[in-house]
Coordinates of C-alpha atoms in Angstrom, one line a residue:
Chain A
M1 CA 0.3 0.2 -0.3
P2 CA 1.4 3.4 -1.1
A3 CA 2.7 6.2 1.8
P4 CA 0.5 8.7 2.5
T5 CA 1.0 11.5 1.7
T6 CA -1.0 13.8 3.7
A7 CA -3.2 13.6 7.3
T8 CA -5.9 14.0 5.2
A9 CA -5.5 11.6 2.3
T10 CA -4.9 8.9 5.5
A11 CA -8.4 9.9 7.2
T12 CA -10.1 9.2 3.9
T13 CA -8.7 6.4 2.7
N14 CA -8.6 4.6 5.9
N15 CA -11.2 5.8 8.2
N16 CA -9.5 5.8 11.0
P17 CA -7.9 9.2 13.4
P18 CA -5.1 10.3 12.4
T19 CA -2.1 7.7 14.2
P20 CA 0.4 10.3 16.4
L21 CA 3.3 10.2 13.9
D22 CA 1.6 12.2 11.5
F23 CA 2.5 15.4 12.6
K24 CA 1.0 18.8 11.1
E25 CA 2.7 22.4 11.7
S26 CA -0.5 23.8 13.3
D27 CA -0.2 21.5 15.4
T28 CA 2.4 22.8 17.9
I29 CA 2.4 26.5 19.4
P30 CA 5.9 28.0 19.7
L31 CA 7.1 28.5 23.2
P32 CA 8.8 31.9 23.6
P33 CA 12.3 32.3 23.4
P34 CA 14.3 31.7 27.1
K35 CA 15.1 34.3 29.0
P36 CA 18.7 35.1 29.4
F37 CA 20.0 34.7 32.1
Q38 CA 20.0 37.1 34.9
P39 CA 22.9 36.6 37.6
S40 CA 21.6 37.9 40.7
L41 CA 25.4 37.9 42.5
R42 CA 25.2 40.8 44.3
H43 CA 28.4 42.4 43.2
P44 CA 28.8 45.8 45.5
A45 CA 32.1 48.4 44.4
S46 CA 34.4 46.5 45.7
R47 CA 33.9 44.1 43.3
K48 CA 33.2 41.3 46.3
S49 CA 30.6 38.9 45.8
I50 CA 29.1 36.9 48.8
Y51 CA 31.8 34.4 48.1
D52 CA 35.1 35.9 48.1
R53 CA 34.1 36.8 52.2
A54 CA 36.3 34.6 54.7
L55 CA 34.1 31.8 56.6
S56 CA 36.0 31.2 59.2
R57 CA 35.4 34.4 60.7
P58 CA 31.7 34.6 60.8
P59 CA 29.2 37.4 60.9
S60 CA 30.0 40.0 64.1
S61 CA 25.9 40.3 64.9
T62 CA 22.9 39.7 62.9
S63 CA 20.1 41.0 63.9
L64 CA 17.2 39.9 65.8
P65 CA 14.4 41.5 65.1
A66 CA 15.2 40.8 60.7
F67 CA 15.3 37.1 61.6
A68 CA 12.3 37.0 63.6
H69 CA 10.7 38.8 60.5
L70 CA 11.9 36.4 58.2
F71 CA 10.5 33.7 60.4
N72 CA 7.5 34.6 60.9
T73 CA 6.7 34.4 57.2
L74 CA 7.8 31.1 57.3
I75 CA 5.7 30.5 59.2
T76 CA 2.6 32.1 58.1
Y77 CA 3.1 30.2 55.2
H78 CA 3.3 26.6 55.9
H79 CA 0.4 27.3 58.7
A80 CA -1.9 28.1 55.5
K81 CA -0.8 25.5 53.9
S82 CA -1.2 22.6 56.6
A83 CA -4.4 21.7 58.1
S84 CA -3.1 20.0 61.8
V85 CA -0.3 21.3 64.3
S86 CA 1.9 17.7 63.3
E87 CA 2.5 19.3 60.0
I88 CA 3.1 22.5 60.1
E89 CA 5.8 21.4 62.5
G90 CA 6.9 18.3 60.1
R91 CA 7.3 21.3 57.1
L92 CA 8.8 23.9 60.3
N93 CA 11.8 20.3 60.7
R94 CA 12.0 19.7 56.7
A95 CA 13.1 24.0 56.5
G96 CA 15.7 23.2 59.1
Y97 CA 17.1 20.0 57.6
P98 CA 19.1 21.1 54.8
I99 CA 20.8 24.4 57.0
G100 CA 22.2 21.2 59.5
I101 CA 23.8 19.9 56.7
K102 CA 25.7 22.6 56.3
M103 CA 26.3 23.9 59.6
L104 CA 28.3 21.0 60.0
D105 CA 30.9 21.5 57.6
L106 CA 31.2 24.9 58.8
L107 CA 31.5 24.6 62.0
L108 CA 34.2 22.0 62.0
Y109 CA 35.7 23.9 58.9
R110 CA 35.8 26.9 61.6
Q111 CA 37.2 24.7 64.7
G112 CA 40.7 25.0 61.9
G113 CA 43.2 22.4 61.9
K114 CA 42.2 18.3 61.5
A115 CA 39.2 18.2 63.0
V116 CA 36.9 15.8 62.1
R117 CA 33.2 15.1 62.1
P118 CA 32.2 13.3 65.9
T119 CA 32.4 9.6 65.1
R120 CA 30.7 8.7 68.8
L121 CA 27.4 8.5 69.9
L122 CA 28.7 11.2 73.2
D123 CA 30.8 13.3 71.2
L124 CA 27.8 14.1 68.3
L125 CA 25.8 14.4 71.8
Q126 CA 28.3 17.0 73.2
F127 CA 28.8 18.6 70.0
V128 CA 25.5 19.4 69.3
H129 CA 24.8 20.7 72.8
G130 CA 27.8 22.6 73.1
V131 CA 29.2 24.3 69.5
L132 CA 26.6 23.7 67.6
W133 CA 23.9 25.8 70.0
R134 CA 27.6 28.5 69.9
G135 CA 27.6 28.8 66.9
L136 CA 23.5 29.2 65.9
F137 CA 22.7 31.6 69.2
G138 CA 26.0 32.2 71.1
R139 CA 25.4 30.2 73.7
A140 CA 25.3 26.7 75.3
A141 CA 22.1 24.5 75.7
D142 CA 21.2 23.8 79.0
A143 CA 21.0 20.4 79.6
L144 CA 21.6 17.1 77.4
E145 CA 19.9 14.0 78.8
Q146 CA 19.5 10.5 77.8
S147 CA 15.8 8.6 78.6
T148 CA 15.5 6.2 81.0
S149 CA 13.5 4.3 79.9
K150 CA 15.0 4.2 75.7
R151 CA 18.1 3.5 75.3
E152 CA 17.8 5.6 71.6
E153 CA 16.3 8.9 73.3
Y154 CA 18.5 11.4 74.4
M155 CA 17.1 14.7 75.2
I156 CA 18.7 18.4 75.0
V157 CA 17.3 20.9 76.4
D158 CA 16.8 24.8 76.2
N159 CA 15.0 27.2 79.0
E160 CA 14.3 30.3 75.9
P161 CA 15.0 29.1 72.4
V162 CA 16.5 32.4 70.5
V163 CA 13.2 31.4 68.1
N164 CA 10.6 31.9 70.4
T165 CA 11.3 35.1 71.9
Y166 CA 8.8 37.0 69.7
I167 CA 6.6 34.4 69.4
S168 CA 3.0 33.6 71.9
I169 CA 0.8 30.5 70.7
P170 CA -2.5 31.5 70.6
K171 CA -5.0 29.2 73.1
E172 CA -6.6 27.0 70.6
M173 CA -2.5 25.6 68.5
S174 CA -1.3 25.4 72.1
Q175 CA 0.8 22.0 71.0
L176 CA 3.0 23.8 68.3
N177 CA 6.3 24.7 68.9
C178 CA 8.1 26.3 66.9
A179 CA 11.4 25.3 67.3
A180 CA 10.6 22.5 65.3
F181 CA 12.8 23.8 63.0
V182 CA 15.7 24.1 64.8
A183 CA 14.6 20.2 65.8
G184 CA 15.4 20.0 61.9
I185 CA 18.9 21.6 62.2
I186 CA 19.3 19.3 64.8
E187 CA 17.9 16.4 62.3
G188 CA 20.8 17.6 59.9
V189 CA 24.0 17.8 61.8
C190 CA 23.0 13.9 63.0
D191 CA 22.2 12.5 59.8
A192 CA 25.2 14.5 58.2
S193 CA 27.3 13.0 61.0
G194 CA 26.6 9.3 59.8
F195 CA 24.2 9.0 62.6
G196 CA 21.1 8.5 61.8
T197 CA 17.4 8.9 63.4
E198 CA 13.8 8.7 63.5
G199 CA 13.3 12.3 63.7
V200 CA 14.0 14.8 65.6
S201 CA 10.8 17.0 67.6
A202 CA 10.6 19.6 69.7
H203 CA 8.3 19.6 73.3
W204 CA 7.3 21.5 75.9
G205 CA 9.0 21.4 79.3
E206 CA 6.0 21.2 81.2
G207 CA 5.4 22.7 84.7
D208 CA 8.3 25.2 84.8
E209 CA 7.7 28.2 85.9
M210 CA 10.9 30.0 85.7
W211 CA 11.2 29.1 82.4
P212 CA 7.4 29.0 80.5
G213 CA 8.7 28.6 77.3
K214 CA 11.3 25.9 77.9
T215 CA 11.5 23.1 75.0
I216 CA 13.1 20.2 75.1
F217 CA 14.3 18.4 72.0
L218 CA 14.1 14.7 71.6
L219 CA 16.6 12.8 69.5
R220 CA 15.5 9.2 68.3
F221 CA 18.4 7.6 66.8
Q222 CA 18.4 4.4 65.4
E223 CA 18.3 1.2 66.2
K224 CA 21.6 0.1 64.6
V225 CA 23.7 3.1 65.5
V226 CA 23.0 2.4 68.6
E227 CA 23.4 -0.8 68.4
R228 CA 27.2 0.2 66.5
E229 CA 27.6 2.4 69.6
E230 CA 27.5 -0.7 71.6
G231 CA 29.3 -3.0 69.5
I232 CA 32.6 0.3 69.1
K233 CA 32.3 0.2 73.6
A234 CA 32.4 -3.5 73.6
A235 CA 35.6 -4.3 71.6
G236 CA 37.4 -1.4 73.6
G237 CA 37.4 2.0 71.6
Chain W
M1 CA 14.1 72.2 106.4
H2 CA 12.7 68.6 104.7
Y3 CA 9.8 67.6 103.4
F4 CA 8.2 64.5 102.1
T5 CA 5.9 64.8 99.1
I6 CA 4.6 61.3 98.1
T7 CA 3.6 61.4 94.9
R8 CA 1.9 58.8 93.2
S9 CA 2.7 58.0 90.0
V10 CA 0.5 55.7 89.1
V11 CA -0.2 54.2 85.1
F12 CA -4.3 53.1 85.1
A13 CA -5.0 51.4 81.7
L14 CA -3.5 50.9 78.5
L15 CA -6.2 51.0 74.9
I16 CA -5.0 50.8 71.8
I17 CA -6.2 52.0 68.3
N18 CA -6.3 50.4 65.2
K19 CA -6.6 52.8 62.3
A20 CA -9.8 52.2 61.6
G21 CA -10.7 53.4 65.1
G22 CA -11.7 50.0 66.9
L23 CA -10.4 49.3 69.7
I24 CA -7.9 46.7 69.7
F25 CA -6.5 46.2 73.0
N26 CA -7.8 47.6 77.1
R27 CA -6.1 46.8 80.1
T28 CA -6.1 48.4 83.1
F29 CA -2.7 48.7 85.8
A30 CA -4.2 50.0 88.1
P31 CA -7.4 51.4 90.6
G32 CA -8.8 55.2 90.3
L33 CA -10.7 54.7 87.1
Q34 CA -14.5 54.7 86.7
K35 CA -15.1 51.3 86.3
L36 CA -16.2 50.8 82.7
D37 CA -17.8 48.0 80.5
S38 CA -16.6 46.2 77.8
N39 CA -19.1 48.0 75.3
D40 CA -18.3 51.6 76.8
Y41 CA -14.3 51.6 75.7
L42 CA -15.2 50.8 72.6
I43 CA -17.1 53.8 72.4
L44 CA -14.3 55.7 74.0
A45 CA -12.0 54.8 71.9
G46 CA -14.5 55.5 68.6
T47 CA -15.3 58.7 70.1
F48 CA -11.9 59.6 70.6
H49 CA -10.4 58.3 67.0
G50 CA -13.3 61.1 65.7
I51 CA -12.0 63.6 67.8
H52 CA -8.3 63.4 67.0
A53 CA -9.1 63.5 63.8
I54 CA -10.9 66.9 64.0
S55 CA -8.6 68.1 66.2
R56 CA -5.7 67.8 63.1
S57 CA -7.9 68.8 60.6
I58 CA -8.7 72.9 62.7
N59 CA -5.3 73.1 64.8
P60 CA -3.3 75.8 63.7
A61 CA -0.9 75.7 61.3
P62 CA 2.5 75.5 62.7
P63 CA 4.8 79.1 61.3
E64 CA 7.1 78.5 58.0
P65 CA 10.6 77.6 59.3
Q66 CA 12.6 80.2 57.7
T67 CA 15.4 77.8 56.6
Q68 CA 13.5 76.3 54.3
P69 CA 13.9 77.2 50.3
P70 CA 10.1 78.5 49.4
A71 CA 8.2 75.6 48.2
T72 CA 7.2 76.0 44.4
H73 CA 3.5 75.1 45.7
P74 CA 2.1 75.5 48.9
R75 CA 2.3 72.4 50.8
R76 CA -0.2 71.5 53.6
P77 CA 1.0 72.1 57.1
I78 CA 1.5 69.0 59.1
T79 CA 0.1 69.4 62.3
T80 CA -0.4 67.0 64.9
G81 CA -4.3 65.8 66.6
I82 CA -4.1 65.6 70.1
E83 CA -1.4 64.8 72.3
S84 CA -2.1 65.0 76.2
L85 CA -5.4 65.3 77.8
E86 CA -5.1 66.4 81.9
S87 CA -7.3 67.1 84.8
S88 CA -7.5 67.6 88.4
H89 CA -7.3 63.3 88.7
F90 CA -5.8 61.4 84.9
R91 CA -3.6 62.7 82.3
L92 CA -4.0 61.1 79.5
T93 CA -1.3 61.1 76.4
C94 CA -2.6 59.5 73.2
Y95 CA 1.0 58.7 70.7
Q96 CA -0.7 58.5 66.9
T97 CA 2.3 55.9 65.5
A98 CA 3.1 56.6 61.5
T99 CA 1.2 53.0 60.9
G100 CA -2.0 55.2 62.8
V101 CA -2.1 53.4 65.1
K102 CA -3.0 55.0 68.5
F103 CA -1.3 54.3 71.8
L104 CA -3.6 56.2 75.0
L105 CA -2.3 56.2 78.3
F106 CA -4.4 57.2 81.3
T107 CA -2.3 57.7 84.1
S108 CA -2.4 60.0 87.2
P109 CA -1.0 63.8 87.0
E110 CA 2.0 63.7 88.9
Q111 CA 3.6 60.6 86.6
P112 CA 6.5 62.0 85.3
N113 CA 7.5 60.8 81.5
T114 CA 4.8 60.3 79.8
E115 CA 6.1 60.5 76.6
V116 CA 8.7 58.2 77.6
V117 CA 6.7 55.6 78.9
V118 CA 4.0 55.7 75.8
R119 CA 6.7 55.2 73.3
R120 CA 8.2 52.4 74.9
C121 CA 4.9 50.7 75.2
Y122 CA 4.7 51.0 71.3
E123 CA 8.2 49.1 71.2
I124 CA 6.7 46.5 73.0
F125 CA 4.0 45.9 71.0
G126 CA 6.0 46.8 68.3
D127 CA 8.0 43.5 69.3
F128 CA 5.6 40.8 70.7
V129 CA 2.8 42.1 68.8
M130 CA 4.2 42.7 65.2
K131 CA 6.6 39.7 65.3
N132 CA 3.9 37.6 66.2
P133 CA 3.0 35.4 63.3
F134 CA -0.8 34.6 64.7
Y135 CA -1.6 37.6 65.1
N136 CA -3.8 39.3 61.8
L137 CA -3.9 42.9 61.4
E138 CA -6.0 45.7 63.1
M139 CA -7.6 42.4 65.0
P140 CA -7.9 42.4 69.1
V141 CA -4.4 41.5 70.6
R142 CA -4.8 38.4 72.1
V143 CA -0.6 37.4 72.0
E144 CA 0.1 36.2 75.7
K145 CA 4.1 37.8 75.8
F146 CA 2.6 40.8 75.2
E147 CA 0.2 41.3 78.1
R148 CA 3.0 39.4 79.5
A149 CA 6.3 41.9 78.8
L150 CA 3.2 45.0 79.8
A151 CA 2.6 44.0 82.8
G152 CA 5.7 43.8 83.9
Y153 CA 7.3 47.3 82.8
L154 CA 3.6 49.1 83.7
V155 CA 3.1 48.1 87.1
R156 CA 5.0 48.3 90.3
P157 CA 5.4 45.9 92.5

């Protein structure tokens, strides 16, 4: 059978709908031409961009109100898209996770010398309690505890998280703790150090009159991480 | 010769009025004012909002400063509304912010530095209400940290 020359010829002779290979000019809509790339890297008069700044020298001080307004927008955005308190906390957790991964590298770099990532569980916890908190908030966390009932659970206590300074939770959402963002940062640090977690969550520390904003970060390590740690300890490491 | 004067400088109450004239915050910190019910406070706020606007229009215009070059067209002089109202029992200080929110502070007449006090209240408002993600603009203020900070600042222990 001769090859059809036009689609209409095919339709009239075969009485079949045109096959997908039949290509007509009017079937296509031309795409707009791609926009030229506009670099958004700022180059002030000194011709140096943000990549030229020394990593080892942290900025002298960042404005807390500026952070508060940005964090405010983040919370409002996730609050509008979430159906429940736990969903908001999950989203804040995911927002903080990539920061944790980058903070680990940055803080180790700033420690200088032959600093290595913590390889033992206790070292990791000390790192989070001390170095990470100081890098983020300028002070160490308040307490580090191990759960008595479950050996894979550890708790870091902060009496007054800096991120919650200006936030008052309304009564209908009293379970929400916006320090879930910081919990995401901790989770990022733990995962990047090779200590996988089942999740890091932020809970209100109940019943403390002196510190109404007390927050407890619950770190739940994976079973295999705990077993690895026990194995190293048994071998005398 | 020394003699003591007992000055009772007391802050009685703070009212906050939003841009539209509605009352968004109302708290009494010390007794001394007549008890009003919540509806009366709403009426008071709305009335004051109207009077403030009227007083701004009839305020005599301040003289043009000599140092400025003559404008190409005469600009409307910048006038303010009522800033303070004093009687023998109380003084009312009104501070209008750049965004149109009015802070009404009721104090005893002997209270010094009412300007400073009302400005500090504005600062506390800016901190704990404006930076709170769960506060909707122009709505009544129900923010726990704001009330705690305000009580800590205004209530004499």
